[in-house]
Amino acid sequence: RKDVAALAVTQWGTRAVQMLFDLFGKDDVTSEELLKELAPHFDKLYRSREANHVLKKAVETLPSEKLHPIIDQVRLAGPTDVAKHKYGCRIVDRLFKVAREEHLS
């Protein structure tokens, strides 16, 4: 499991990790753990052509109250910088669409 971030940046690995989020779904603690393992690598992942899809899938799959690892990382990376990035903007867009306001503030 500790190599999930390395897997997420590869062409086929990104699909595999996305399928894990689909498989475990929003109610499974495994999805939360998977997100927690990815979060420390956020800077690398949101800039990746492949891995940004994994982050988007996490945002789409997990309930709003479970997205704090990504929201915290966006704050640390600088929301404006992430939003201006060609792939990072996709994650910010998804967060605004699915996260409740109280989780974003």
PDB file of C-alpha atoms in Angstrom:
ATOM      1  CA  ARG A   1       0.000   0.000   0.000  1.00  0.00           C
ATOM      2  CA  LYS A   2       2.826   2.432   0.616  1.00  0.00           C
ATOM      3  CA  ASP A   3       3.618   2.531  -3.110  1.00  0.00           C
ATOM      4  CA  VAL A   4       0.137   3.698  -4.081  1.00  0.00           C
ATOM      5  CA  ALA A   5       1.365   7.232  -4.902  1.00  0.00           C
ATOM      6  CA  ALA A   6       4.062   5.812  -7.201  1.00  0.00           C
ATOM      7  CA  LEU A   7       1.440   3.654  -8.862  1.00  0.00           C
ATOM      8  CA  ALA A   8      -0.936   6.602  -9.315  1.00  0.00           C
ATOM      9  CA  VAL A   9       1.495   8.499 -11.561  1.00  0.00           C
ATOM     10  CA  THR A  10       1.773   5.692 -14.116  1.00  0.00           C
ATOM     11  CA  GLN A  11      -0.496   5.238 -17.114  1.00  0.00           C
ATOM     12  CA  TRP A  12      -1.980   1.934 -15.965  1.00  0.00           C
ATOM     13  CA  GLY A  13      -1.541   2.482 -12.252  1.00  0.00           C
ATOM     14  CA  THR A  14      -3.781   5.530 -12.285  1.00  0.00           C
ATOM     15  CA  ARG A  15      -6.624   3.388 -13.567  1.00  0.00           C
ATOM     16  CA  ALA A  16      -5.970   0.711 -10.966  1.00  0.00           C
ATOM     17  CA  VAL A  17      -6.027   3.199  -8.084  1.00  0.00           C
ATOM     18  CA  GLN A  18      -9.192   4.828  -9.443  1.00  0.00           C
ATOM     19  CA  MET A  19     -10.817   1.406  -9.573  1.00  0.00           C
ATOM     20  CA  LEU A  20      -9.905   0.900  -5.914  1.00  0.00           C
ATOM     21  CA  PHE A  21     -11.915   3.992  -5.003  1.00  0.00           C
ATOM     22  CA  ASP A  22     -14.822   2.660  -7.067  1.00  0.00           C
ATOM     23  CA  LEU A  23     -14.508  -0.783  -5.519  1.00  0.00           C
ATOM     24  CA  PHE A  24     -14.320   0.373  -1.906  1.00  0.00           C
ATOM     25  CA  GLY A  25     -16.835   3.173  -2.362  1.00  0.00           C
ATOM     26  CA  LYS A  26     -17.747   6.033  -0.111  1.00  0.00           C
ATOM     27  CA  ASP A  27     -18.688   4.035   2.960  1.00  0.00           C
ATOM     28  CA  ASP A  28     -15.550   1.960   3.292  1.00  0.00           C
ATOM     29  CA  VAL A  29     -12.741   2.960   5.632  1.00  0.00           C
ATOM     30  CA  THR A  30     -10.281   1.634   3.053  1.00  0.00           C
ATOM     31  CA  SER A  31     -11.073   4.541   0.728  1.00  0.00           C
ATOM     32  CA  GLU A  32     -10.276   6.949   3.545  1.00  0.00           C
ATOM     33  CA  GLU A  33      -6.997   5.179   4.278  1.00  0.00           C
ATOM     34  CA  LEU A  34      -6.102   5.236   0.599  1.00  0.00           C
ATOM     35  CA  LEU A  35      -6.682   8.983   0.495  1.00  0.00           C
ATOM     36  CA  LYS A  36      -4.591   9.472   3.631  1.00  0.00           C
ATOM     37  CA  GLU A  37      -1.715   7.637   1.949  1.00  0.00           C
ATOM     38  CA  LEU A  38      -1.984   9.790  -1.163  1.00  0.00           C
ATOM     39  CA  ALA A  39      -2.339  13.143   0.638  1.00  0.00           C
ATOM     40  CA  PRO A  40       1.356  13.611   1.597  1.00  0.00           C
ATOM     41  CA  HIS A  41       2.211  13.316  -2.104  1.00  0.00           C
ATOM     42  CA  PHE A  42      -0.400  15.868  -3.191  1.00  0.00           C
ATOM     43  CA  ASP A  43       2.081  18.287  -4.807  1.00  0.00           C
ATOM     44  CA  LYS A  44       3.414  15.560  -7.061  1.00  0.00           C
ATOM     45  CA  LEU A  45       0.011  14.010  -7.753  1.00  0.00           C
ATOM     46  CA  TYR A  46      -1.968  17.091  -8.741  1.00  0.00           C
ATOM     47  CA  ARG A  47       0.761  18.051 -11.220  1.00  0.00           C
ATOM     48  CA  SER A  48       0.745  14.613 -12.833  1.00  0.00           C
ATOM     49  CA  ARG A  49      -1.147  14.012 -16.054  1.00  0.00           C
ATOM     50  CA  GLU A  50      -2.186  10.615 -14.740  1.00  0.00           C
ATOM     51  CA  ALA A  51      -2.416  11.027 -10.957  1.00  0.00           C
ATOM     52  CA  ASN A  52      -4.682  14.073 -11.018  1.00  0.00           C
ATOM     53  CA  HIS A  53      -7.415  11.663 -12.126  1.00  0.00           C
ATOM     54  CA  VAL A  54      -6.898   9.660  -8.931  1.00  0.00           C
ATOM     55  CA  LEU A  55      -7.395  12.767  -6.811  1.00  0.00           C
ATOM     56  CA  LYS A  56     -10.507  13.697  -8.775  1.00  0.00           C
ATOM     57  CA  LYS A  57     -11.871  10.183  -8.287  1.00  0.00           C
ATOM     58  CA  ALA A  58     -11.267  10.435  -4.548  1.00  0.00           C
ATOM     59  CA  VAL A  59     -13.150  13.740  -4.414  1.00  0.00           C
ATOM     60  CA  GLU A  60     -16.034  12.282  -6.429  1.00  0.00           C
ATOM     61  CA  THR A  61     -16.200   9.054  -4.415  1.00  0.00           C
ATOM     62  CA  LEU A  62     -15.745  10.049  -0.786  1.00  0.00           C
ATOM     63  CA  PRO A  63     -18.311  12.035   1.182  1.00  0.00           C
ATOM     64  CA  SER A  64     -17.538  15.695   1.735  1.00  0.00           C
ATOM     65  CA  GLU A  65     -16.636  15.269   5.393  1.00  0.00           C
ATOM     66  CA  LYS A  66     -13.903  12.751   4.468  1.00  0.00           C
ATOM     67  CA  LEU A  67     -12.118  15.062   2.005  1.00  0.00           C
ATOM     68  CA  HIS A  68     -10.129  17.014   4.604  1.00  0.00           C
ATOM     69  CA  PRO A  69      -6.789  15.375   3.602  1.00  0.00           C
ATOM     70  CA  ILE A  70      -7.126  16.846   0.096  1.00  0.00           C
ATOM     71  CA  ILE A  71      -8.563  20.154   1.285  1.00  0.00           C
ATOM     72  CA  ASP A  72      -5.706  20.525   3.772  1.00  0.00           C
ATOM     73  CA  GLN A  73      -3.157  19.819   1.051  1.00  0.00           C
ATOM     74  CA  VAL A  74      -4.737  22.369  -1.305  1.00  0.00           C
ATOM     75  CA  ARG A  75      -4.432  24.930   1.487  1.00  0.00           C
ATOM     76  CA  LEU A  76      -0.786  24.023   2.096  1.00  0.00           C
ATOM     77  CA  ALA A  77       0.083  24.125  -1.606  1.00  0.00           C
ATOM     78  CA  GLY A  78      -1.725  27.435  -2.056  1.00  0.00           C
ATOM     79  CA  PRO A  79      -5.263  27.324  -3.448  1.00  0.00           C
ATOM     80  CA  THR A  80      -4.504  29.922  -6.108  1.00  0.00           C
ATOM     81  CA  ASP A  81      -1.436  28.038  -7.326  1.00  0.00           C
ATOM     82  CA  VAL A  82      -3.326  24.738  -7.474  1.00  0.00           C
ATOM     83  CA  ALA A  83      -6.284  26.377  -9.243  1.00  0.00           C
ATOM     84  CA  LYS A  84      -3.984  27.941 -11.869  1.00  0.00           C
ATOM     85  CA  HIS A  85      -2.273  24.642 -12.681  1.00  0.00           C
ATOM     86  CA  LYS A  86      -3.526  22.833 -15.800  1.00  0.00           C
ATOM     87  CA  TYR A  87      -4.327  19.688 -13.805  1.00  0.00           C
ATOM     88  CA  GLY A  88      -4.740  21.143 -10.328  1.00  0.00           C
ATOM     89  CA  CYS A  89      -7.652  23.263 -11.499  1.00  0.00           C
ATOM     90  CA  ARG A  90      -9.580  20.042 -12.117  1.00  0.00           C
ATOM     91  CA  ILE A  91      -9.263  19.000  -8.485  1.00  0.00           C
ATOM     92  CA  VAL A  92     -10.268  22.437  -7.198  1.00  0.00           C
ATOM     93  CA  ASP A  93     -13.243  22.411  -9.577  1.00  0.00           C
ATOM     94  CA  ARG A  94     -14.390  19.014  -8.253  1.00  0.00           C
ATOM     95  CA  LEU A  95     -13.972  20.165  -4.660  1.00  0.00           C
ATOM     96  CA  PHE A  96     -16.210  23.172  -5.294  1.00  0.00           C
ATOM     97  CA  LYS A  97     -18.804  20.931  -6.931  1.00  0.00           C
ATOM     98  CA  VAL A  98     -18.990  18.220  -4.274  1.00  0.00           C
ATOM     99  CA  ALA A  99     -17.669  19.554  -0.964  1.00  0.00           C
ATOM    100  CA  ARG A 100     -20.017  21.311   1.398  1.00  0.00           C
ATOM    101  CA  GLU A 101     -19.190  24.896   2.234  1.00  0.00           C
ATOM    102  CA  GLU A 102     -18.434  24.155   5.901  1.00  0.00           C
ATOM    103  CA  HIS A 103     -15.739  21.693   4.819  1.00  0.00           C
ATOM    104  CA  LEU A 104     -14.070  24.214   2.534  1.00  0.00           C
ATOM    105  CA  SER A 105     -13.925  27.115   4.973  1.00  0.00           C
TER     106      SER A 105
END
